[in-house]
Short mmCIF file of C-alpha atoms in Angstrom, two decimals:
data_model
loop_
_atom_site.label_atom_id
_atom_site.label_comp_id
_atom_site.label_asym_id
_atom_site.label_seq_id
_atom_site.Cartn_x
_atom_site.Cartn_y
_atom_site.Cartn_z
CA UNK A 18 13.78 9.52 35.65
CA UNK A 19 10.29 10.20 37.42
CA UNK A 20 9.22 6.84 36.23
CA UNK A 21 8.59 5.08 39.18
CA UNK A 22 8.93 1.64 37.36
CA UNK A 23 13.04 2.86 37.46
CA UNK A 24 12.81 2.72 41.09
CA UNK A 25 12.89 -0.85 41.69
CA UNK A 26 13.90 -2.30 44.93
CA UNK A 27 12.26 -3.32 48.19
CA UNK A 28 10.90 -1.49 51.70
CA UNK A 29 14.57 -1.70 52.96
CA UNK A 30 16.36 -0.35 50.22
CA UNK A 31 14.16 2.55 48.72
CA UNK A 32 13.56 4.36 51.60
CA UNK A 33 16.37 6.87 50.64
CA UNK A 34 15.22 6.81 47.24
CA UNK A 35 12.63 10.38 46.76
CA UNK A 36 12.15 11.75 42.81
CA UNK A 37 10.58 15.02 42.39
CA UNK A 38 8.47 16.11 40.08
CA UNK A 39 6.70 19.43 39.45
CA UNK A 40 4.29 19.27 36.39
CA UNK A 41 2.78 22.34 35.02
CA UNK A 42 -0.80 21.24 33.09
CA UNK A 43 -1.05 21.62 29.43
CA UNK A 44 -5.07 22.48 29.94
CA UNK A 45 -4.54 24.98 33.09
CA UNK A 46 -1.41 26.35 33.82
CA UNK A 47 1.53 25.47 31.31
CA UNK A 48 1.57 28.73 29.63
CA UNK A 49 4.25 30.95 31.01
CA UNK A 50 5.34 28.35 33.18
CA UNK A 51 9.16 29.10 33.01
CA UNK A 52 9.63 31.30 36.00
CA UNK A 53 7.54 29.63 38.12
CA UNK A 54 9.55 26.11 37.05
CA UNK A 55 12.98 28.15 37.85
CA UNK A 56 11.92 29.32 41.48
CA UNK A 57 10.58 25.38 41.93
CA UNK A 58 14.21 24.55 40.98
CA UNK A 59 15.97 27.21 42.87
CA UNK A 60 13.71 25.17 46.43
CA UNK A 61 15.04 21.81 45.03
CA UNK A 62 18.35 23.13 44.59
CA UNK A 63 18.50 24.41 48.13
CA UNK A 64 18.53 20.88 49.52
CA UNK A 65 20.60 19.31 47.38
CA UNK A 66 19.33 16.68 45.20
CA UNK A 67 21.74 14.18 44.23
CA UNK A 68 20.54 14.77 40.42
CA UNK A 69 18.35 16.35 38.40
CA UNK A 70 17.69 16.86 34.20
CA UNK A 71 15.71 16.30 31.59
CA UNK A 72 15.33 15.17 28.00
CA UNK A 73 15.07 18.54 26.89
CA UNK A 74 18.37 19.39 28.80
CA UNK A 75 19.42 16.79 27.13
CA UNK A 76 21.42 15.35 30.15
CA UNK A 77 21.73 15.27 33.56
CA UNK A 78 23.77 16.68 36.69
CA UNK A 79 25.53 13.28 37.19
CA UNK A 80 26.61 13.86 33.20
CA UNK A 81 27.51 17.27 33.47
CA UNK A 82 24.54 19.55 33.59
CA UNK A 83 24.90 22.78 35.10
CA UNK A 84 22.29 24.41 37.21
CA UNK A 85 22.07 27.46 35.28
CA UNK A 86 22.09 25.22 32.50
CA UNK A 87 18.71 23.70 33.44
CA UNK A 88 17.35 26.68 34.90
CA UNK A 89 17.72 27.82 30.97
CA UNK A 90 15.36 25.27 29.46
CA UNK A 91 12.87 26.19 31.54
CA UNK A 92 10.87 28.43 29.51
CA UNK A 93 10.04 25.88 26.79
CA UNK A 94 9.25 22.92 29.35
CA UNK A 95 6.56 22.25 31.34
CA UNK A 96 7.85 20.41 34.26
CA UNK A 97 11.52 19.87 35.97
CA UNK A 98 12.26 16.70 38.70
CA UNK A 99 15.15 15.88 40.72
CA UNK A 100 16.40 13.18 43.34
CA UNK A 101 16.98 13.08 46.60
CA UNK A 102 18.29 10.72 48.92
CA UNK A 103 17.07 11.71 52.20
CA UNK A 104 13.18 12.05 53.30
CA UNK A 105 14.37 15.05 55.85
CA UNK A 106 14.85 16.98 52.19
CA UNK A 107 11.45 16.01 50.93
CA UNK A 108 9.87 17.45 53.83
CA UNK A 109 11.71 20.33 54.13
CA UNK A 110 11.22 21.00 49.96
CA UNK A 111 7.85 20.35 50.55
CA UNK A 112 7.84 22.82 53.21
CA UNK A 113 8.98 25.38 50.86
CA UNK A 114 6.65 24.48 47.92
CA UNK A 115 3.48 24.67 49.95
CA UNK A 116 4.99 28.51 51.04
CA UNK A 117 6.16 29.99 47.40
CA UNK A 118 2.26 28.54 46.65
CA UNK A 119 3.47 28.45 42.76
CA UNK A 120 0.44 26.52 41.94
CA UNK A 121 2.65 24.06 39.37
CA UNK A 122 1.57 20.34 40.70
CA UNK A 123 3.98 18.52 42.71
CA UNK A 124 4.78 15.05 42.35
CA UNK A 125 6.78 12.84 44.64
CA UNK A 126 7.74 9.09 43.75
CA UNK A 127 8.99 7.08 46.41
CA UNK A 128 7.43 4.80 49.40
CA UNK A 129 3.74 5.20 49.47
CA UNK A 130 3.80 4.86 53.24
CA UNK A 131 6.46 6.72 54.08
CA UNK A 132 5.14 10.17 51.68
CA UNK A 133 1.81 9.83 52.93
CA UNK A 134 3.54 10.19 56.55
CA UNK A 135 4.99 12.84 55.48
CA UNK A 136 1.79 14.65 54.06
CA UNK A 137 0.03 13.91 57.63
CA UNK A 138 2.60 15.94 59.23
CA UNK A 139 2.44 18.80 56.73
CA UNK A 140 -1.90 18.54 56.48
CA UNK A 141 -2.80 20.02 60.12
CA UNK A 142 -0.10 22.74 60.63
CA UNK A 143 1.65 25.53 59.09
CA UNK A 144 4.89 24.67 57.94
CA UNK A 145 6.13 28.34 57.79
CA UNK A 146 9.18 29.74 59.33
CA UNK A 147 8.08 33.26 59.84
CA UNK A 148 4.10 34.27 60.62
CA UNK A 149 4.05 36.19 57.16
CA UNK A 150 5.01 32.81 55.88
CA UNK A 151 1.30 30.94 57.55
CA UNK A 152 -0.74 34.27 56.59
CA UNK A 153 -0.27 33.20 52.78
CA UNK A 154 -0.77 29.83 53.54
CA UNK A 155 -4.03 30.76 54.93
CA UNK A 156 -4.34 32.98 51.50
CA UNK A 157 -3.78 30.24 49.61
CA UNK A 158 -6.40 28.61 51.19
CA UNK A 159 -9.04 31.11 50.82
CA UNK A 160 -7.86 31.27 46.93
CA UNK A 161 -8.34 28.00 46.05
CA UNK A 162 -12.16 27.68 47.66
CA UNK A 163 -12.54 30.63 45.84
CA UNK A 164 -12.86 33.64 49.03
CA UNK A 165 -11.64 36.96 48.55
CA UNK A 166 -10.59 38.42 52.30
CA UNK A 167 -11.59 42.39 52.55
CA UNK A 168 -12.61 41.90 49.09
CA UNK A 169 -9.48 41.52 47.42
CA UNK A 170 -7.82 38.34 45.72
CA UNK A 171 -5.76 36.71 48.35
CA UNK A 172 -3.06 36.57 45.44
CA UNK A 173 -3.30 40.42 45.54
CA UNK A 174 -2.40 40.31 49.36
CA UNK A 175 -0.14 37.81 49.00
CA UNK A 176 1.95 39.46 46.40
CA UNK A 177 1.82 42.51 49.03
CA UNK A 178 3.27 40.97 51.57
CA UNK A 179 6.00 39.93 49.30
CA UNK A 180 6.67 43.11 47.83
CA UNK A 181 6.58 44.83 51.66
CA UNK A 182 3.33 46.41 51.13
CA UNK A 183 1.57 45.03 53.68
CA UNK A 184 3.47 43.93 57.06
CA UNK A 185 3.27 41.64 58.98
CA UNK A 186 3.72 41.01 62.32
CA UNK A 187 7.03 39.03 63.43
CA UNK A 188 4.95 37.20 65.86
CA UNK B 7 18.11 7.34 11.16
CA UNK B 8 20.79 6.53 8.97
CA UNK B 9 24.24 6.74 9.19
CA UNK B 10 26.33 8.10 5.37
CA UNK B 11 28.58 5.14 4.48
CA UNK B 12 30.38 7.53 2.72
CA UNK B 13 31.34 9.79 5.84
CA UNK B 14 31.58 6.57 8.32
CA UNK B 15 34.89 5.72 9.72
CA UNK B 16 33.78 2.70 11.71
CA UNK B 17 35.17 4.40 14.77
CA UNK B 18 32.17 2.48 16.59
CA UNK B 19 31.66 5.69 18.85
CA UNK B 20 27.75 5.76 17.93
CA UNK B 21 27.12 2.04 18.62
CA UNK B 22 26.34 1.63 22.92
CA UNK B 23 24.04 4.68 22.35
CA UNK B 24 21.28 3.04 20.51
CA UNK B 25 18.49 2.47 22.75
CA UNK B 26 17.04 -0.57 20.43
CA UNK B 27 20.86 -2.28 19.70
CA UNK B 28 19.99 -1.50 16.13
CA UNK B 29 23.48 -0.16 14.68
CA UNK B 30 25.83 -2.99 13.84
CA UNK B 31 29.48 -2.88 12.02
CA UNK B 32 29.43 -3.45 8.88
CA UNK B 33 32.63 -4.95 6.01
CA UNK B 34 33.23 -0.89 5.29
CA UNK B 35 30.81 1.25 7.24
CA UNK B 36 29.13 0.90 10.50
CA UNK B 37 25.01 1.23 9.63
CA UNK B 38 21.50 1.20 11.02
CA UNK B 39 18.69 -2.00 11.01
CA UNK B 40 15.61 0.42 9.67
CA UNK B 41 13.07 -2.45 10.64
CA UNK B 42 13.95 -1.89 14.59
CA UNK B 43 15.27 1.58 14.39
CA UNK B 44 12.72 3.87 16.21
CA UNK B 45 14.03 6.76 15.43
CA UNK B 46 14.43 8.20 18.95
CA UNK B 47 17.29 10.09 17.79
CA UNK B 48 19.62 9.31 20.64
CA UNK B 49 22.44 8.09 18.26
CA UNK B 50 22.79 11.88 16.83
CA UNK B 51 21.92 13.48 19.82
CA UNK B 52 24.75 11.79 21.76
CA UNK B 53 27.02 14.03 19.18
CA UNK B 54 29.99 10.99 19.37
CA UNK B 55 30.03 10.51 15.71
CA UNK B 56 33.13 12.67 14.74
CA UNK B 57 32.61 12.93 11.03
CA UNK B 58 28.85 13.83 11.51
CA UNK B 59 27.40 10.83 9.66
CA UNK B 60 25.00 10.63 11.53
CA UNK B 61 21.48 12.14 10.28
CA UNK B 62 17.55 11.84 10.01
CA UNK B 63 16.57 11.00 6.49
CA UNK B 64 13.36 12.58 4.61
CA UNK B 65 11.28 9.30 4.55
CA UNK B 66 11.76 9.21 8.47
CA UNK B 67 9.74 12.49 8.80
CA UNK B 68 7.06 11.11 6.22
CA UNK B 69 3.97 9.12 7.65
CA UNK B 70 3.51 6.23 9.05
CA UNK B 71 7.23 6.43 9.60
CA UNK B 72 7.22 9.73 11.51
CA UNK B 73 4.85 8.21 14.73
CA UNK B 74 8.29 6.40 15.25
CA UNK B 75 10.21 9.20 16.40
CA UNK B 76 6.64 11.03 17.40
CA UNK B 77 6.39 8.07 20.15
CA UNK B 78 10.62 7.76 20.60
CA UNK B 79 12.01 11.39 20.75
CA UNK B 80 10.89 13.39 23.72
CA UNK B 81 11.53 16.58 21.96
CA UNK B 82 9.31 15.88 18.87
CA UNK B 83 5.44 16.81 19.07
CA UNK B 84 2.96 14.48 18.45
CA UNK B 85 0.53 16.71 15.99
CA UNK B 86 -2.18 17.94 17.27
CA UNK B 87 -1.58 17.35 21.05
CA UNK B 88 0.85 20.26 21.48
CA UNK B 89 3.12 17.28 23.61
CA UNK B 90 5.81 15.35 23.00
CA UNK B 91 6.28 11.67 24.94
CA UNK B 92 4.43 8.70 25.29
CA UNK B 93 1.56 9.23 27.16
CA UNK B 94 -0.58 11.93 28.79
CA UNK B 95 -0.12 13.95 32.08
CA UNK B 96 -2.10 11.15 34.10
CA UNK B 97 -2.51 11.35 37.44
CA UNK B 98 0.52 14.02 37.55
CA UNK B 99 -2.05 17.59 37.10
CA UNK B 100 -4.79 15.48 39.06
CA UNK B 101 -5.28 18.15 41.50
CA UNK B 102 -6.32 20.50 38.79
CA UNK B 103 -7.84 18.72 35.75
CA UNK B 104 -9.67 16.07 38.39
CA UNK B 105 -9.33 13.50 35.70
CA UNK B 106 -9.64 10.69 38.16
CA UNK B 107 -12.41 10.76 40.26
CA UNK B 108 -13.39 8.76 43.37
CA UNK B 109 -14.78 5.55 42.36
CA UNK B 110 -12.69 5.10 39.23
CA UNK B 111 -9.03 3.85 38.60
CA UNK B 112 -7.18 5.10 35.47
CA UNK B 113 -5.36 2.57 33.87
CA UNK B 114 -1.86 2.59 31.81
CA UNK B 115 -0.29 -0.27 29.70
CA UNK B 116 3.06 0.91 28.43
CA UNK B 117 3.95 -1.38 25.63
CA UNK B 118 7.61 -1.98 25.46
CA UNK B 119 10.87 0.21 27.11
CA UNK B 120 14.32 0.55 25.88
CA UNK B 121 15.78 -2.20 24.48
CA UNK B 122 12.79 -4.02 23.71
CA UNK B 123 9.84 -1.52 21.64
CA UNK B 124 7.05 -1.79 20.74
CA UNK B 125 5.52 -2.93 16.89
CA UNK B 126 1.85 -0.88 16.96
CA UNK B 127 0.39 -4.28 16.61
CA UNK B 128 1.10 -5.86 19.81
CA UNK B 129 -1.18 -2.60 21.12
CA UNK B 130 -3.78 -3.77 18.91
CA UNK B 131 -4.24 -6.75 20.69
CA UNK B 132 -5.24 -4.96 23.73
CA UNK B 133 -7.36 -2.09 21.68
CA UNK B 134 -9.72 -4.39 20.20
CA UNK B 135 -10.36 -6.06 23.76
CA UNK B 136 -10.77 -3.41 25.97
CA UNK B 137 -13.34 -1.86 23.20
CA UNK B 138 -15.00 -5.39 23.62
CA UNK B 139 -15.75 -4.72 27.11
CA UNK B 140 -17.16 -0.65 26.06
CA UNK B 141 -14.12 0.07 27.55
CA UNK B 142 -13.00 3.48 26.07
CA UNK B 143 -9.19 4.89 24.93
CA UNK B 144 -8.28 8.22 26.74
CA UNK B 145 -8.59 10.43 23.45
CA UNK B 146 -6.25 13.24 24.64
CA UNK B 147 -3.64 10.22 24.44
CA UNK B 148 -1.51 9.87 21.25
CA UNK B 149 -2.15 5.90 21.11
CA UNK B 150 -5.63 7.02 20.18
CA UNK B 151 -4.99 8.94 17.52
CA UNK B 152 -4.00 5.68 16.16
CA UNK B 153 -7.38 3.86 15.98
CA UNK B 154 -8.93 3.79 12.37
CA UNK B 155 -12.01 2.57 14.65
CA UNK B 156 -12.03 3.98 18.10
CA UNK B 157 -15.05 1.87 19.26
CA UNK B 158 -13.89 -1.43 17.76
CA UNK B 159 -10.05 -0.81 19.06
CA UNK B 160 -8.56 -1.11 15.60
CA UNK B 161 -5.61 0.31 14.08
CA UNK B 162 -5.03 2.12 11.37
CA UNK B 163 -3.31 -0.46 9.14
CA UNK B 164 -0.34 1.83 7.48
CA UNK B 165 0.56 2.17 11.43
CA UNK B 166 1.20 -1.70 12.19
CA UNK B 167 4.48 -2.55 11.91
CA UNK B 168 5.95 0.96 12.50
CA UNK B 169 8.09 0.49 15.98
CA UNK B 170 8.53 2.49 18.82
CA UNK B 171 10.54 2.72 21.74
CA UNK B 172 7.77 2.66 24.07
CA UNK B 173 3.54 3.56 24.14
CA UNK B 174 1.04 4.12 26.57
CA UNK B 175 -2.00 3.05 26.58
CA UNK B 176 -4.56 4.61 28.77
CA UNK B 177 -8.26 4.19 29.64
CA UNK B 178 -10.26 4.55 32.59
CA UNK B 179 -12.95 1.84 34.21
CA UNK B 180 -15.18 2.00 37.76
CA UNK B 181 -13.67 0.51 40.56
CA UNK B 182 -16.20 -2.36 40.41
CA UNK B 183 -14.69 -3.61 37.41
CA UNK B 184 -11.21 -4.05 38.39
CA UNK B 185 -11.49 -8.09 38.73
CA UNK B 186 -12.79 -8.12 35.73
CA UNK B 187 -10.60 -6.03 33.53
CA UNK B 188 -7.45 -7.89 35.30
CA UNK B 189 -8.94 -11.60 35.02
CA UNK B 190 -9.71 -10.40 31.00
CA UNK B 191 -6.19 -8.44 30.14
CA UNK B 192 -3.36 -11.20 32.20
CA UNK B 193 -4.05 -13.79 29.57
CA UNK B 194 -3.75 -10.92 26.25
CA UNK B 195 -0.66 -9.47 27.84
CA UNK B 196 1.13 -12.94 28.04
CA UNK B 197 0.84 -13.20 24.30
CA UNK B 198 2.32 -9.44 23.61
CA UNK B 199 5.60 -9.68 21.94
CA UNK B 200 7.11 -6.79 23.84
CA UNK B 201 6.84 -6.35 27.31
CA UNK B 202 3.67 -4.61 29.46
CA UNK B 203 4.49 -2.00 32.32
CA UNK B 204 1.06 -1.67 34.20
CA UNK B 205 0.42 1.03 36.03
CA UNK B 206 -2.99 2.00 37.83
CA UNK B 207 -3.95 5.93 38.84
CA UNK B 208 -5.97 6.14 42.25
CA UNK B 209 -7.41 9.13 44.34
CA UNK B 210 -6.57 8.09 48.03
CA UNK B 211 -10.02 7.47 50.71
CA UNK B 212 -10.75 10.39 52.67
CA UNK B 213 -9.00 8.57 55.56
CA UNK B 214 -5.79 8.77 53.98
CA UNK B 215 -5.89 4.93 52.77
CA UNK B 216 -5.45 3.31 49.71
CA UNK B 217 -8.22 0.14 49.61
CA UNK B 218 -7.26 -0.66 45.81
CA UNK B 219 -4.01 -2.42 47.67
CA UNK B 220 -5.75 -4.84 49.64
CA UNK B 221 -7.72 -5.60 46.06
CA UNK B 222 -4.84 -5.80 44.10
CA UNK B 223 -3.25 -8.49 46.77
CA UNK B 224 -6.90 -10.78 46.87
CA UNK B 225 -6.52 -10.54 42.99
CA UNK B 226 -2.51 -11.84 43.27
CA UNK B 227 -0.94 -8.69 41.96
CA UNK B 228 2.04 -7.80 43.64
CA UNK B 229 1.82 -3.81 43.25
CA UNK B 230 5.42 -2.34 43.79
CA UNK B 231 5.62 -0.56 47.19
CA UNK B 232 6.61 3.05 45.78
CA UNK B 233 4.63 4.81 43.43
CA UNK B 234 4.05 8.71 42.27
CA UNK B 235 2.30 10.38 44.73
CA UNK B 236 0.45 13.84 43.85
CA UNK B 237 0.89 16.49 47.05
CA UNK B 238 -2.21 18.15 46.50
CA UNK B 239 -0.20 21.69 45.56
CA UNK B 240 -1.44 22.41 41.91
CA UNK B 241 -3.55 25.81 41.88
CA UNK B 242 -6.65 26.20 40.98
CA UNK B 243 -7.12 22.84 43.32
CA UNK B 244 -10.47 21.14 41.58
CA UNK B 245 -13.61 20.48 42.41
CA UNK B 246 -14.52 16.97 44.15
#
């Protein structure tokens, strides 16, 4: 379904055409990649692709598969896609992605133009809802050049924030 | 995969599932062509058959047969690469394993799709070129662990006329070669009995452009508007 050789069809007629793809890395990060596959599926989920599966799910939502279903598989996969028809629900998946900072790859076939548009608009500004949301963006950040910030792992903060221990401002 | 005359009712459930048009009706018993069968396991998977005649026989899971359904079935492992599929993670996990670099283009031929397979000899063909050139097969790809002779591109020869539903074929070159490596490989691929997806892996310029297009166009390749595009989210990102 990712296969971008599927996805045949000209300028006009792909540009509501998006698959999905997170891919968890058999020589970095596959291992234990379940829960961090179901909260990628839970984002995708919330703007409702118009199908999603796998081979190991043995079909797909158009044939029956139930969320919960999928979400099940999860633990011995490493990866899950889906399909959307609108580019407003690729950016605003992406949106969530880059916040929940899983660290699974993400992979999105469609219109080379019109994704790296997209990825433009996302580069230079945080795409968070709520302040706490662009302070772990800014973790994330520091964790993958490899800072710590007041000596700790930004992880470390950033699951603080999550958990409540450390507020943040609304504003 | 076979199907137990003995159990058949020639119900003809089974038959629009084969992804290789490989199970036929038969005077008493509806069976299975084992020359084209590639054991992808579909047929039994699709769980039509009601009698359950339907199975995987012990000389499918022996080698050389068992690459068949080690290439064909998703689910099954190819040993020793701890994955199941056709090919390798490519350009998917770039942003972590940085296994395409700037100045370089990774390269994959997938040798023939549903439908059609693939006989491991057509994929000879190109081995033994591309090893011509020095050009070297990605080794964490299961179409290597094919080769009897890695640098001349040969097959092992047990492995020649086993099918599959589909390979990959995957190598790397500099960007400087690409005229060459297309002018060389259009004329092999013509003479493939199967047919060739090609697909090339690219890092983007620092400006957000993709130059290989303009080269592809000057070389008469019409590269498909859309392709898989890695967002750059993967943790830990790697190292330029």
């Amino acid at each position: 379904m990712s296969h971008s050789l599927h996805r045949f069809g000209t300028e006009k007629n792909l540009q509501n055409d998006y698959t999905m793809y997170a891919r968890a890395s058999r020589w970095v990060n596959r291992e234990g990649c379940g829960p961090k596959l179901r909260k990628i599926l839970d984002i995708f989920l919330s703007e409702k692709p118009i199908n999603f599966g796998s081979s190991q799910a043995g079909k797909s939502a158009k044939a029956g598969l139930d969320p919960k279903e999928y979400a099940a598989t999860l633990d011995k996969a490493y990866g899950v896609a889906c399909c959307f028809s609108s580019k407003n629900a690729i950016k605003s998946v992406l949106k969530k992605l880059k916040e929940a900072d899983t660290g699974i790859s993400i992979v999105v076939s469609g219109l080379i133009d019109e994704i790296v548009n997209i990825a433009r608009q996302m580069r230079h500004r945080s795409l968070a809802r709520e302040l706490s949301g662009t302070i772990k963006e800014i973790l994330g950040t520091a964790q993958s050049v490899g800072c710590n910030v007041d000596g700790r792992h930004p992880h470390d903060i950033i699951d603080d924030i999550n958990s409540g221990a450390v507020e943040c401002p609304a504003s | 995969m076979k199907i137990d005359p003995e159990k058949c009712v020639s119900c003809l459930e089974c038959i629009d599932f084969c992804t290789m048009n490989c199970i036929s009706e038969g005077d008493k018993a509806v069976s299975i062509d084992q020359e084209e069968c590639v054991e992808c396991g579909v047929c039994l998977r699709a769980n039509v058959c009601p009698v359950d005649a339907i199975y995987m026989p012990e000389e499918s899971k022996k080698y050389p047969r068992s690459i068949r359904a080690a290439f064909s079935d998703p689910g099954v492992e190819h040993p020793g690469l701890k994955q199941g599929g056709r090919g390798t993670e490519e350009m998917k996990t770039n942003d972590v394993t940085g296994r395409y670099r700037r100045g370089e283009y990774g390269m994959a031929l997938e040798f023939g799709r549903p439908g059609t397979g693939t006989r491991i000899a057509e994929i000879e063909k190109v081995t033994k070129l591309l090893c011509s050139k020095n050009i070297h097969i990605e080794e964490a790809n299961p179409v290597h662990s094919l080769l009897a002779d890695p640098k001349a591109g040969k097959m092992k020869p047990e492995v020649l006329q086993e099918k599959v539903l589909s390979a990959i074929l995957e190598f790397k070159i500099k960007e400087d070669q690409l005229e060459e490596v297309v002018k060389t490989l259009v004329p092999v691929l013509k003479q493939v009995d199967t047919v060739v997806s090609w697909g090339l892996s690219t890092r983007f310029a620092k400006d957000g452009t993709l130059p290989v297009r303009a080269k592809l166009k000057d070389l008469g390749i019409p590269a498909r508007p859309n392709a898989k595009i890695n967002m750059g989210l993967g943790r830990p990102l790697i190292e330029e």
